[in-house]
Backbone as a chain_set.jsonl record, in Angstrom:
{"seq": "XXXXXXXXXXXXXXXXXXXXXXXXXXXXXXXXXXXXXXXXXXXXXXXXXXXXXXXXXXXXXXXXXXXXXXXXXXXXXXXXXXXXXXXXXXXXXXXXXXXXXXXXXXXXXXXXXXXXXXXXXXXXXXXXXXXXXXXXXXXXXXXXXXXXXXXXXXXXXXXXXXXXXXXXXXXXXXXXXXXXXXXXXXXXXXXXXXXXX", "coords": {"N": [[-26.427, 9.023, -13.334], [-24.63, 9.059, -16.811], [-21.594, 7.868, -17.764], [-18.585, 9.38, -18.215], [-17.492, 10.551, -21.587], [-15.539, 12.136, -23.254], [-14.692, 14.643, -25.784], [-12.91, 13.599, -28.743], [-9.677, 15.182, -29.648], [-10.728, 15.855, -32.215], [-9.998, 18.094, -34.801], [-7.433, 18.492, -33.535], [-6.151, 16.018, -34.835], [-7.051, 16.056, -37.65], [-5.283, 18.485, -38.088], [-2.688, 17.587, -37.521], [-2.743, 15.895, -39.941], [-2.626, 17.061, -42.315], [-0.38, 18.88, -41.574], [1.191, 16.901, -42.591], [1.301, 15.442, -44.355], [2.782, 14.068, -46.975], [3.26, 11.842, -45.086], [3.563, 8.203, -43.699], [1.24, 6.165, -42.813], [2.106, 5.336, -40.74], [3.438, 6.75, -39.244], [1.865, 8.705, -38.811], [0.25, 7.692, -37.232], [2.111, 7.741, -35.223], [2.502, 10.431, -34.361], [-0.267, 11.054, -33.876], [-0.744, 9.754, -31.489], [1.54, 11.184, -29.886], [0.065, 14.003, -29.545], [-2.124, 12.966, -28.211], [-0.945, 12.09, -25.846], [0.183, 14.237, -25.009], [-2.283, 16.029, -23.928], [-2.929, 13.85, -22.336], [-1.08, 14.144, -19.991], [-0.685, 17.136, -19.933], [-3.014, 17.034, -18.466], [-2.682, 15.3, -16.003], [-0.159, 16.915, -15.155], [-0.962, 19.484, -14.249], [-0.902, 22.186, -15.183], [-0.312, 25.535, -14.192], [0.119, 27.348, -16.25], [-0.929, 26.648, -18.303], [-4.022, 26.701, -17.351], [-4.273, 29.323, -18.635], [-3.468, 29.3, -20.956], [-5.73, 27.996, -22.324], [-7.452, 29.526, -21.707], [-7.422, 31.833, -22.773], [-7.721, 30.651, -25.602], [-10.381, 29.879, -25.486], [-11.625, 32.572, -25.341], [-10.45, 33.565, -27.817], [-12.056, 31.65, -30.113], [-14.741, 32.606, -28.943], [-16.075, 31.622, -26.767], [-17.834, 31.139, -23.815], [-15.991, 31.826, -21.365], [-16.649, 31.102, -18.804], [-17.819, 29.448, -18.485], [-15.071, 26.956, -18.228], [-15.215, 27.989, -15.943], [-17.455, 27.144, -14.042], [-17.086, 23.973, -14.514], [-15.028, 24.024, -12.801], [-16.054, 23.503, -10.622], [-17.482, 22.285, -10.676], [-16.663, 19.252, -11.508], [-12.845, 18.593, -10.655], [-11.217, 16.846, -12.673], [-12.433, 17.014, -15.168], [-12.553, 19.372, -15.772], [-9.493, 19.999, -15.735], [-8.749, 18.038, -17.765], [-10.474, 19.323, -19.793], [-9.097, 21.487, -19.668], [-6.73, 20.713, -21.001], [-7.015, 20.052, -23.499], [-8.023, 22.028, -24.791], [-5.197, 23.708, -23.728], [-2.759, 21.84, -26.084], [-4.546, 22.58, -28.087], [-4.583, 24.921, -29.048], [-1.649, 25.435, -28.655], [-1.56, 24.013, -30.711], [-2.221, 26.13, -33.004], [-1.159, 27.929, -32.754], [1.485, 27.374, -34.13], [0.382, 26.954, -36.718], [1.188, 27.88, -39.429], [-0.095, 29.272, -41.864], [-2.462, 31.265, -42.357], [-5.363, 30.77, -43.728], [-6.013, 27.694, -43.211], [-5.106, 27.595, -40.525], [-7.437, 29.32, -39.239], [-9.015, 27.947, -40.019], [-8.996, 25.461, -38.923], [-9.594, 26.751, -36.25], [-11.934, 27.151, -36.137], [-13.411, 24.224, -36.321], [-12.258, 23.583, -34.088], [-12.858, 25.418, -32.701], [-16.025, 23.865, -32.43], [-15.701, 21.504, -31.264], [-15.022, 22.462, -28.833], [-18.08, 23.074, -28.026], [-19.183, 21.194, -28.685], [-18.284, 19.271, -26.613], [-18.919, 20.551, -24.465], [-22.053, 20.293, -24.883], [-21.847, 17.736, -24.787], [-21.212, 17.071, -21.854], [-23.51, 18.666, -20.899], [-25.851, 16.607, -22.002], [-25.299, 14.254, -20.029], [-25.813, 15.044, -17.911], [-28.425, 15.562, -17.801], [-31.976, 14.883, -17.644], [-34.031, 14.619, -18.687], [-35.851, 14.316, -21.215], [-37.037, 15.984, -22.899], [-34.993, 17.609, -23.233], [-32.835, 16.453, -23.993], [-33.394, 15.998, -26.501], [-33.315, 18.592, -27.432], [-30.307, 19.065, -27.056], [-28.842, 16.884, -28.481], [-30.07, 18.33, -31.138], [-29.096, 20.39, -31.19], [-25.908, 19.678, -30.849], [-26.168, 18.49, -33.368], [-26.013, 20.201, -35.185], [-23.634, 22.016, -34.027], [-21.327, 19.762, -35.306], [-22.282, 19.379, -37.833], [-20.89, 22.072, -38.953], [-18.629, 21.794, -38.053], [-17.543, 19.606, -39.942], [-18.218, 20.662, -41.939], [-16.066, 23.183, -41.707], [-13.176, 21.107, -42.398], [-13.72, 19.893, -44.078], [-13.603, 21.831, -45.977], [-10.655, 22.063, -45.116], [-9.498, 19.691, -45.948], [-10.016, 20.018, -49.233], [-8.493, 21.953, -49.192], [-5.969, 20.701, -49.18], [-6.478, 19.05, -51.234], [-6.279, 20.649, -53.171], [-3.351, 22.052, -52.773], [-1.857, 18.745, -53.049], [-2.5, 18.799, -55.2], [-1.342, 20.667, -56.887], [1.068, 20.512, -56.507], [1.522, 18.14, -58.299], [1.051, 18.953, -60.1], [3.282, 20.405, -60.495], [5.926, 18.592, -59.997], [4.779, 16.696, -62.407], [5.096, 18.141, -64.878], [8.454, 18.857, -64.025], [9.157, 16.674, -64.437], [8.609, 16.245, -67.348], [10.13, 18.071, -68.879], [12.523, 16.964, -67.73], [12.656, 14.8, -69.35], [12.512, 15.954, -71.852], [15.049, 17.582, -72.521], [16.403, 15.362, -71.939], [19.678, 13.942, -73.217], [20.676, 16.765, -73.046], [20.973, 16.45, -70.18], [21.937, 14.254, -69.506], [24.251, 14.172, -70.949], [25.746, 16.469, -69.017], [25.751, 15.344, -66.806], [27.712, 13.183, -67.36], [29.65, 14.966, -67.62], [30.375, 15.544, -65.064], [30.938, 13.705, -63.698], [33.217, 12.695, -65.161], [34.935, 14.743, -64.248], [35.354, 14.485, -61.712], [36.649, 11.703, -61.326], [39.302, 10.18, -60.253], [42.807, 10.091, -61.451], [45.52, 8.078, -61.944], [48.402, 9.179, -60.674]], "CA": [[-25.878, 9.555, -14.445], [-23.735, 8.565, -18.029], [-19.955, 7.92, -17.504], [-17.587, 10.73, -18.979], [-16.953, 10.319, -22.12], [-14.928, 13.383, -23.923], [-15.438, 14.442, -27.613], [-11.789, 13.776, -29.171], [-9.367, 16.36, -30.137], [-10.476, 15.473, -33.855], [-9.54, 19.072, -35.289], [-5.764, 18.119, -33.413], [-5.884, 15.501, -35.527], [-6.681, 16.696, -38.388], [-4.628, 18.95, -37.963], [-1.96, 16.594, -37.675], [-3.262, 15.135, -41.194], [-2.233, 18.333, -42.49], [0.794, 18.832, -41.214], [1.554, 15.389, -42.306], [1.348, 15.195, -46.218], [3.864, 13.093, -47.506], [3.853, 11.035, -44.442], [3.049, 7.132, -44.021], [0.435, 6.058, -42.039], [2.472, 4.795, -39.209], [3.92, 7.971, -38.829], [0.76, 9.906, -38.353], [-0.572, 7.245, -36.266], [2.6, 8.026, -33.556], [2.156, 12.07, -34.064], [-1.762, 11.36, -32.981], [-0.34, 9.147, -30.284], [1.961, 11.991, -29.265], [-1.053, 14.409, -29.348], [-2.414, 12.52, -27.167], [-0.149, 11.631, -24.734], [0.339, 15.327, -24.444], [-2.874, 15.998, -23.54], [-3.213, 13.662, -20.227], [0.497, 14.688, -19.468], [-1.229, 18.135, -18.929], [-4.464, 16.557, -17.315], [-2.081, 14.655, -15.153], [0.632, 17.336, -14.173], [-2.171, 20.464, -14.622], [0.624, 23.466, -15.029], [-0.637, 27.093, -14.303], [0.137, 28.081, -17.616], [-1.847, 25.569, -19.083], [-4.777, 27.357, -17.093], [-3.962, 30.309, -19.075], [-3.152, 29.157, -22.581], [-7.006, 27.358, -22.127], [-8.594, 30.685, -21.286], [-6.453, 32.323, -24.381], [-8.573, 30.132, -27.363], [-11.8, 29.813, -25.502], [-11.794, 33.834, -25.755], [-10.615, 33.573, -29.586], [-13.131, 30.492, -29.906], [-15.843, 33.336, -28.977], [-16.572, 30.723, -26.276], [-17.861, 32.184, -22.55], [-14.886, 31.085, -20.517], [-17.361, 30.801, -17.266], [-17.492, 27.473, -19.003], [-14.487, 26.461, -17.552], [-15.233, 27.942, -13.949], [-18.424, 26.382, -13.844], [-16.763, 22.819, -14.679], [-13.42, 23.244, -12.436], [-16.122, 23.914, -9.442], [-18.526, 20.684, -10.5], [-15.23, 18.55, -11.373], [-11.572, 18.766, -11.274], [-10.842, 16.005, -13.361], [-12.692, 16.726, -15.942], [-11.739, 20.74, -15.328], [-8.035, 19.825, -16.443], [-9.382, 17.707, -19.171], [-10.658, 20.46, -20.849], [-8.191, 22.425, -20.031], [-5.364, 19.662, -21.588], [-7.446, 19.68, -24.68], [-7.568, 23.51, -25.573], [-4.222, 24.011, -24.088], [-2.81, 21.267, -27.371], [-5.253, 23.032, -29.541], [-3.871, 26.827, -28.884], [-0.703, 25.175, -29.401], [-1.46, 23.516, -32.635], [-2.615, 27.173, -34.249], [-0.089, 29.166, -32.778], [2.439, 27.043, -35.065], [0.217, 26.766, -37.807], [1.587, 29.295, -40.662], [-1.026, 29.506, -42.922], [-3.888, 31.536, -41.774], [-6.313, 30.059, -44.029], [-5.374, 26.726, -42.791], [-5.098, 28.221, -38.688], [-9.026, 30.176, -39.578], [-10.087, 26.631, -39.988], [-8.818, 24.541, -37.891], [-9.853, 27.361, -35.085], [-13.216, 26.725, -36.626], [-12.955, 22.75, -36.392], [-12.04, 23.688, -31.991], [-14.226, 25.57, -31.44], [-17.14, 23.083, -32.575], [-14.976, 20.939, -30.732], [-15.52, 22.826, -27.321], [-18.634, 23.321, -27.946], [-19.537, 19.65, -28.62], [-17.913, 18.354, -25.366], [-19.846, 21.241, -23.856], [-23.267, 19.725, -24.744], [-21.978, 16.242, -24.154], [-21.381, 17.425, -20.138], [-25.184, 18.162, -20.301], [-26.642, 15.5, -21.65], [-24.891, 13.543, -19.63], [-26.48, 15.45, -16.495], [-29.751, 15.914, -17.744], [-32.58, 13.272, -17.445], [-35.234, 15.606, -18.809], [-35.989, 13.931, -22.471], [-36.938, 16.72, -23.825], [-34.003, 18.506, -23.211], [-32.079, 16.096, -24.714], [-34.145, 16.131, -27.448], [-32.181, 19.985, -27.77], [-29.056, 19.064, -26.921], [-29.024, 16.26, -30.038], [-30.431, 19.236, -32.585], [-27.812, 21.563, -31.155], [-25.162, 18.881, -31.818], [-26.119, 17.81, -35.048], [-25.186, 21.847, -35.746], [-21.964, 21.991, -33.647], [-20.609, 19.209, -35.952], [-21.933, 20.148, -39.39], [-20.058, 23.442, -38.65], [-17.234, 20.894, -37.733], [-17.439, 18.67, -40.429], [-18.284, 21.982, -42.69], [-14.419, 23.678, -41.293], [-12.829, 20.041, -41.693], [-13.974, 19.687, -45.351], [-12.603, 22.94, -46.156], [-9.063, 21.883, -44.854], [-9.009, 18.87, -46.843], [-9.961, 21.043, -50.22], [-6.996, 23.104, -49.26], [-4.947, 19.633, -48.847], [-5.951, 18.653, -52.291], [-5.642, 21.558, -53.895], [-2.115, 21.701, -52.417], [-1.563, 18.267, -53.591], [-2.689, 18.874, -56.925], [-0.363, 21.887, -57.562], [3.075, 19.577, -56.49], [1.379, 16.862, -58.87], [1.026, 19.454, -61.323], [4.785, 20.606, -60.845], [6.099, 17.441, -60.731], [5.013, 16.359, -64.24], [6.551, 19.75, -65.623], [9.691, 18.429, -63.884], [9.274, 15.371, -65.667], [8.487, 16.368, -68.757], [11.383, 18.726, -68.534], [14.254, 16.198, -68.217], [12.561, 14.334, -70.365], [13.025, 16.416, -73.248], [16.294, 17.872, -72.549], [17.809, 14.032, -71.442], [20.727, 14.473, -73.922], [21.858, 17.038, -72.407], [21.328, 16.436, -68.805], [22.906, 12.73, -69.649], [26.091, 14.8, -70.926], [26.798, 17.208, -67.855], [25.578, 14.153, -65.41], [29.175, 12.505, -67.537], [31.148, 15.724, -67.146], [30.579, 15.909, -63.638], [31.15, 12.16, -62.945], [34.572, 13.049, -64.852], [35.46, 16.015, -63.899], [35.007, 13.519, -60.077], [37.623, 10.78, -61.509], [40.703, 11.174, -59.924], [43.393, 10.033, -62.067], [46.815, 7.75, -61.364], [49.47, 10.122, -61.043]], "C": [[-24.991, 8.545, -15.282], [-22.58, 8.387, -17.33], [-19.674, 8.867, -18.743], [-17.42, 9.708, -20.252], [-16.599, 11.703, -22.688], [-14.446, 12.75, -25.676], [-13.435, 14.518, -27.709], [-11.282, 14.629, -29.5], [-9.188, 15.74, -31.458], [-9.807, 16.6, -34.709], [-8.167, 18.337, -35.05], [-5.52, 17.268, -34.333], [-5.879, 15.325, -36.996], [-5.723, 17.144, -39.335], [-2.336, 18.728, -38.524], [-1.698, 15.522, -39.29], [-2.421, 15.658, -42.24], [-0.965, 18.126, -42.804], [1.544, 17.511, -41.849], [1.534, 14.693, -44.359], [1.593, 14.188, -46.576], [4.195, 11.916, -46.399], [3.286, 9.611, -43.736], [1.936, 6.931, -43.107], [0.996, 5.53, -40.515], [3.671, 5.514, -38.734], [2.891, 9.106, -38.294], [-0.069, 8.952, -37.035], [0.308, 7.734, -34.786], [2.409, 9.284, -33.473], [-0.008, 12.087, -33.947], [-1.693, 10.56, -31.562], [0.402, 10.42, -29.622], [0.575, 13.078, -29.026], [-1.476, 13.904, -28.151], [-2.194, 12.261, -25.855], [-0.311, 13.73, -23.937], [-0.896, 16.274, -23.522], [-3.123, 15.26, -22.041], [-1.878, 13.948, -20.123], [-0.357, 16.084, -18.686], [-2.659, 18.356, -17.798], [-3.74, 15.791, -15.759], [-0.925, 15.95, -14.222], [0.055, 19.095, -13.638], [-1.333, 21.998, -14.244], [0.099, 24.866, -15.085], [-0.886, 27.421, -15.586], [-0.889, 27.688, -17.929], [-3.037, 26.627, -18.826], [-5.387, 28.87, -18.201], [-3.871, 30.83, -20.725], [-4.989, 28.612, -23.386], [-8.01, 28.614, -21.978], [-8.3, 31.544, -22.391], [-7.836, 31.233, -25.157], [-9.719, 30.07, -26.38], [-12.351, 31.687, -25.868], [-11.526, 34.017, -27.184], [-11.415, 32.993, -30.345], [-14.397, 31.54, -29.887], [-16.489, 32.301, -27.68], [-16.592, 31.312, -25.17], [-15.996, 31.529, -21.215], [-15.489, 30.995, -19.119], [-18.003, 29.515, -17.218], [-16.868, 26.754, -18.109], [-14.519, 26.564, -15.716], [-16.073, 27.378, -13.533], [-17.771, 24.586, -13.731], [-15.55, 22.758, -13.216], [-14.535, 23.43, -11.029], [-16.984, 22.566, -9.156], [-17.304, 19.682, -10.436], [-13.927, 18.618, -11.559], [-11.007, 18.498, -12.149], [-11.049, 16.439, -15.065], [-12.447, 18.438, -16.621], [-10.894, 20.371, -16.22], [-7.63, 18.641, -17.361], [-8.919, 18.129, -20.53], [-9.417, 21.318, -21.158], [-6.665, 22.061, -21.048], [-5.675, 19.756, -22.976], [-7.448, 20.964, -25.282], [-6.344, 23.519, -25.608], [-3.45, 23.491, -26.176], [-3.177, 21.917, -28.405], [-4.462, 24.28, -29.29], [-2.285, 27.046, -29.285], [-0.565, 24.708, -30.433], [-1.124, 25.088, -33.351], [-1.466, 28.084, -34.05], [1.141, 28.759, -33.723], [2.139, 26.613, -35.947], [0.341, 28.486, -39.202], [0.631, 30.125, -41.469], [-2.414, 30.068, -42.219], [-5.236, 31.212, -42.402], [-6.625, 28.434, -43.276], [-6.087, 27.017, -40.761], [-7.266, 29.004, -39.346], [-9.983, 28.744, -38.684], [-10.531, 25.757, -39.479], [-9.644, 24.95, -36.326], [-11.469, 26.99, -34.935], [-13.407, 25.246, -35.854], [-13.311, 22.46, -33.746], [-12.34, 24.246, -31.341], [-15.672, 24.932, -31.77], [-16.72, 21.915, -31.306], [-15.316, 20.333, -29.246], [-16.756, 22.598, -27.063], [-20.122, 21.156, -27.437], [-19.341, 18.919, -27.329], [-18.622, 19.103, -23.719], [-21.275, 20.262, -23.578], [-23.163, 18.117, -24.582], [-22.653, 15.939, -22.458], [-23.162, 17.36, -19.902], [-25.394, 17.363, -20.525], [-26.313, 14.542, -20.47], [-25.577, 14.027, -17.832], [-27.875, 15.817, -16.527], [-30.687, 14.587, -17.762], [-34.198, 13.985, -17.776], [-35.179, 14.899, -20.592], [-36.518, 14.975, -23.57], [-35.464, 18.084, -24.047], [-32.598, 17.698, -24.063], [-32.419, 15.572, -26.021], [-33.278, 17.641, -28.278], [-30.79, 19.816, -28.06], [-28.621, 18.256, -28.385], [-29.064, 16.979, -31.027], [-29.32, 19.929, -31.999], [-26.321, 21.188, -31.613], [-24.904, 18.5, -32.681], [-25.509, 19.446, -35.879], [-24.36, 21.909, -35.211], [-21.14, 21.12, -34.178], [-21.088, 18.948, -37.229], [-21.123, 21.541, -39.642], [-18.327, 22.755, -38.594], [-16.946, 19.921, -39.0], [-17.571, 19.342, -41.75], [-16.394, 22.269, -43.07], [-13.863, 22.334, -42.24], [-12.849, 19.584, -43.377], [-13.618, 20.325, -46.337], [-10.944, 22.819, -46.316], [-8.634, 21.346, -45.608], [-9.451, 19.486, -48.731], [-8.695, 21.576, -50.366], [-6.099, 21.633, -49.539], [-5.35, 19.243, -50.413], [-6.068, 19.679, -53.133], [-3.648, 21.771, -53.874], [-1.395, 20.342, -53.385], [-1.618, 17.924, -55.069], [-2.064, 19.738, -57.621], [0.945, 20.992, -57.649], [2.903, 18.321, -57.613], [2.042, 17.302, -60.257], [3.169, 20.146, -61.76], [5.484, 19.343, -61.155], [6.088, 16.646, -61.919], [5.498, 17.179, -65.106], [7.754, 19.392, -65.51], [10.193, 17.651, -64.959], [9.276, 15.767, -66.885], [9.978, 16.915, -69.178], [12.317, 17.975, -68.634], [14.048, 15.211, -69.178], [12.872, 14.826, -71.856], [14.436, 17.345, -73.478], [17.589, 16.274, -71.53], [18.735, 14.071, -72.259], [20.93, 15.393, -73.349], [22.102, 17.363, -71.166], [21.979, 14.862, -68.259], [24.373, 13.438, -69.82], [26.594, 15.611, -69.925], [26.47, 16.142, -66.842], [27.11, 13.425, -65.619], [29.955, 13.454, -67.161], [31.656, 15.318, -65.819], [31.203, 14.774, -62.88], [33.345, 11.797, -63.543], [34.876, 13.208, -64.444], [35.57, 14.819, -62.303], [36.325, 13.473, -60.105], [39.003, 11.64, -60.347], [41.726, 9.73, -60.472], [44.822, 9.378, -61.707], [47.632, 8.971, -61.481], [50.74, 9.36, -61.375]], "O": [[-24.615, 7.472, -14.811], [-22.577, 8.8, -16.171], [-20.272, 9.042, -19.805], [-17.266, 8.49, -20.157], [-17.513, 12.517, -22.563], [-14.159, 11.739, -26.317], [-12.751, 15.246, -26.989], [-12.107, 15.457, -29.886], [-8.15, 15.251, -31.903], [-8.943, 16.143, -35.457], [-7.663, 17.675, -35.958], [-4.499, 17.586, -34.943], [-5.027, 14.667, -37.593], [-5.36, 16.798, -40.459], [-1.434, 19.223, -39.199], [-0.796, 14.735, -39.575], [-1.663, 14.984, -42.938], [-0.447, 17.535, -43.752], [2.645, 17.251, -41.362], [1.756, 13.716, -45.075], [0.766, 13.276, -46.576], [5.127, 11.135, -46.59], [2.322, 9.904, -43.028], [1.754, 7.981, -42.491], [0.362, 5.4, -39.469], [4.611, 5.089, -38.061], [3.107, 10.081, -37.574], [-0.782, 9.419, -36.146], [-0.205, 8.008, -33.7], [2.052, 9.576, -32.332], [-0.745, 13.072, -33.961], [-2.511, 10.751, -30.663], [-0.22, 10.795, -28.628], [-0.012, 12.736, -28.0], [-1.165, 14.444, -27.09], [-3.011, 12.211, -24.936], [-0.721, 14.194, -22.873], [-0.573, 17.057, -22.629], [-3.401, 15.804, -20.972], [-1.99, 13.518, -21.271], [-0.625, 16.205, -17.491], [-3.084, 19.151, -16.96], [-4.295, 15.808, -14.66], [-0.837, 15.969, -12.995], [0.646, 19.749, -12.778], [-1.288, 22.629, -13.188], [0.103, 25.365, -16.211], [-1.998, 27.747, -16.001], [-1.885, 28.406, -17.844], [-3.257, 27.431, -19.732], [-6.538, 29.256, -18.405], [-4.037, 31.864, -21.372], [-5.347, 28.793, -24.55], [-9.226, 28.539, -22.149], [-9.307, 31.985, -22.944], [-8.993, 31.547, -24.877], [-10.459, 30.691, -27.143], [-13.335, 31.94, -26.562], [-12.376, 34.638, -27.822], [-11.693, 33.599, -31.38], [-15.169, 31.38, -30.833], [-17.717, 32.291, -27.757], [-15.659, 32.095, -24.99], [-15.454, 30.691, -20.494], [-14.672, 30.789, -18.222], [-18.501, 28.811, -16.34], [-17.451, 26.037, -17.296], [-14.167, 25.857, -14.772], [-15.802, 26.853, -12.453], [-18.112, 23.995, -12.707], [-15.251, 21.691, -12.68], [-13.817, 23.536, -10.035], [-17.186, 21.962, -8.102], [-16.953, 19.299, -9.32], [-13.627, 18.723, -12.749], [-10.278, 19.31, -12.718], [-10.218, 16.291, -15.961], [-12.201, 18.625, -17.812], [-11.22, 20.328, -17.406], [-6.474, 18.333, -17.65], [-8.137, 17.908, -21.456], [-8.899, 21.706, -22.205], [-5.865, 22.827, -21.584], [-4.746, 19.574, -23.764], [-6.851, 21.056, -26.355], [-5.779, 23.421, -26.698], [-3.508, 24.224, -27.164], [-2.543, 21.99, -29.457], [-3.287, 24.092, -29.604], [-1.725, 27.995, -29.833], [0.425, 24.879, -31.143], [-0.13, 25.311, -34.042], [-0.933, 28.806, -34.892], [1.839, 29.687, -34.131], [2.931, 25.862, -36.516], [-0.24, 29.524, -39.517], [0.621, 31.342, -41.654], [-3.248, 29.361, -41.653], [-6.237, 31.351, -41.7], [-7.753, 28.29, -42.803], [-7.102, 26.697, -40.142], [-7.866, 28.264, -40.125], [-10.771, 28.522, -37.765], [-11.65, 25.253, -39.381], [-10.123, 24.158, -35.514], [-12.063, 26.647, -33.913], [-13.56, 25.317, -34.634], [-13.91, 21.847, -32.862], [-12.379, 24.223, -30.111], [-16.596, 25.596, -31.3], [-17.582, 21.583, -30.491], [-15.584, 19.268, -28.691], [-16.978, 21.979, -26.022], [-20.943, 20.571, -26.73], [-20.131, 18.045, -26.976], [-18.78, 18.659, -22.582], [-21.565, 19.679, -22.533], [-24.111, 17.377, -24.318], [-23.588, 15.306, -21.965], [-23.866, 16.606, -19.231], [-25.351, 16.605, -19.555], [-27.308, 14.032, -19.955], [-25.689, 13.283, -16.858], [-28.48, 16.287, -15.563], [-30.23, 13.449, -17.874], [-35.234, 13.804, -17.137], [-34.115, 15.19, -21.138], [-36.442, 14.839, -24.791], [-35.237, 19.032, -24.8], [-31.638, 18.263, -24.586], [-31.708, 14.73, -26.571], [-32.791, 17.658, -29.408], [-30.186, 20.271, -29.031], [-28.129, 18.902, -29.31], [-28.329, 16.682, -31.969], [-28.385, 19.909, -32.799], [-25.617, 21.86, -32.367], [-23.791, 18.135, -33.057], [-24.79, 19.604, -36.865], [-23.527, 21.867, -36.117], [-19.986, 21.308, -33.792], [-20.343, 18.239, -37.906], [-20.836, 21.848, -40.799], [-17.252, 23.197, -39.002], [-15.827, 19.414, -38.917], [-17.11, 18.748, -42.724], [-15.693, 21.892, -44.01], [-14.32, 22.628, -43.345], [-11.907, 18.918, -43.806], [-13.325, 19.827, -47.424], [-10.206, 23.253, -47.201], [-7.649, 21.754, -46.224], [-8.642, 18.917, -49.463], [-7.989, 21.648, -51.372], [-5.386, 21.832, -50.523], [-4.302, 19.074, -51.036], [-5.824, 19.239, -54.257], [-2.9, 21.629, -54.841], [-0.581, 20.604, -54.27], [-1.035, 17.125, -55.801], [-2.113, 19.728, -58.851], [1.661, 20.825, -58.636], [3.86, 17.588, -57.861], [2.831, 16.798, -61.056], [3.879, 20.228, -62.763], [5.667, 18.979, -62.316], [7.052, 16.048, -62.398], [6.275, 16.886, -66.014], [8.446, 19.436, -66.527], [11.039, 17.74, -65.849], [10.294, 15.472, -67.51], [10.82, 16.209, -69.732], [13.091, 18.14, -69.577], [14.985, 14.735, -69.82], [13.368, 14.171, -72.773], [14.764, 17.73, -74.6], [18.675, 16.199, -70.956], [19.014, 15.135, -71.707], [21.835, 15.019, -72.603], [22.961, 18.158, -70.786], [22.336, 14.472, -67.147], [25.349, 13.314, -69.079], [27.817, 15.616, -69.786], [27.197, 16.226, -65.852], [27.77, 13.083, -64.638], [30.925, 13.182, -66.453], [32.769, 14.925, -65.469], [31.796, 14.816, -61.803], [34.264, 11.209, -62.973], [35.473, 12.402, -63.73], [36.731, 14.445, -62.468], [37.133, 14.236, -59.575], [39.376, 12.744, -59.95], [41.52, 8.589, -60.057], [45.497, 10.184, -61.067], [47.465, 9.729, -62.437], [51.756, 9.97, -61.71]]}, "num_chains": 1, "name": "protein.A"}
């Protein structure tokens, strides 16, 4: 039997990239570590409300909730690992204000949950025909994940381009109005000056 490895919370980390447009790589790495720590904490502490959040996300992603039930019967550790990942993803979706990004993230989360299910099936099969079928299904699932992630990145590029256009326009305006702006700054500095009495 193959050793368990879990599909990482790819969409959660991509969502962090979305939320961290202007942040540097050190901050991004810290946020990624925070997400992993949250997943590990939930898996370790096993709060009952996490199970409800995980099942709610599965309902939203249109994935059979019986998947969790069968996982609960086969391996409590894997069950709580899955619950933890789904719970963190549910929280991230609920905090995403933009409905288009939320929809793309949900597609990514759904693909990841399906990939983890296929990963578990692959681990337990010894049939080469089944292995091939699982590989093909996994390829389709991860193609959908890539497409959703690519769309999310396209939205980010559009946001950056829009912001860049605003900064350029503001820079041109300031250059055009330089004399007037400098005069206003001089007046403000002098108004703030305290003359000796």
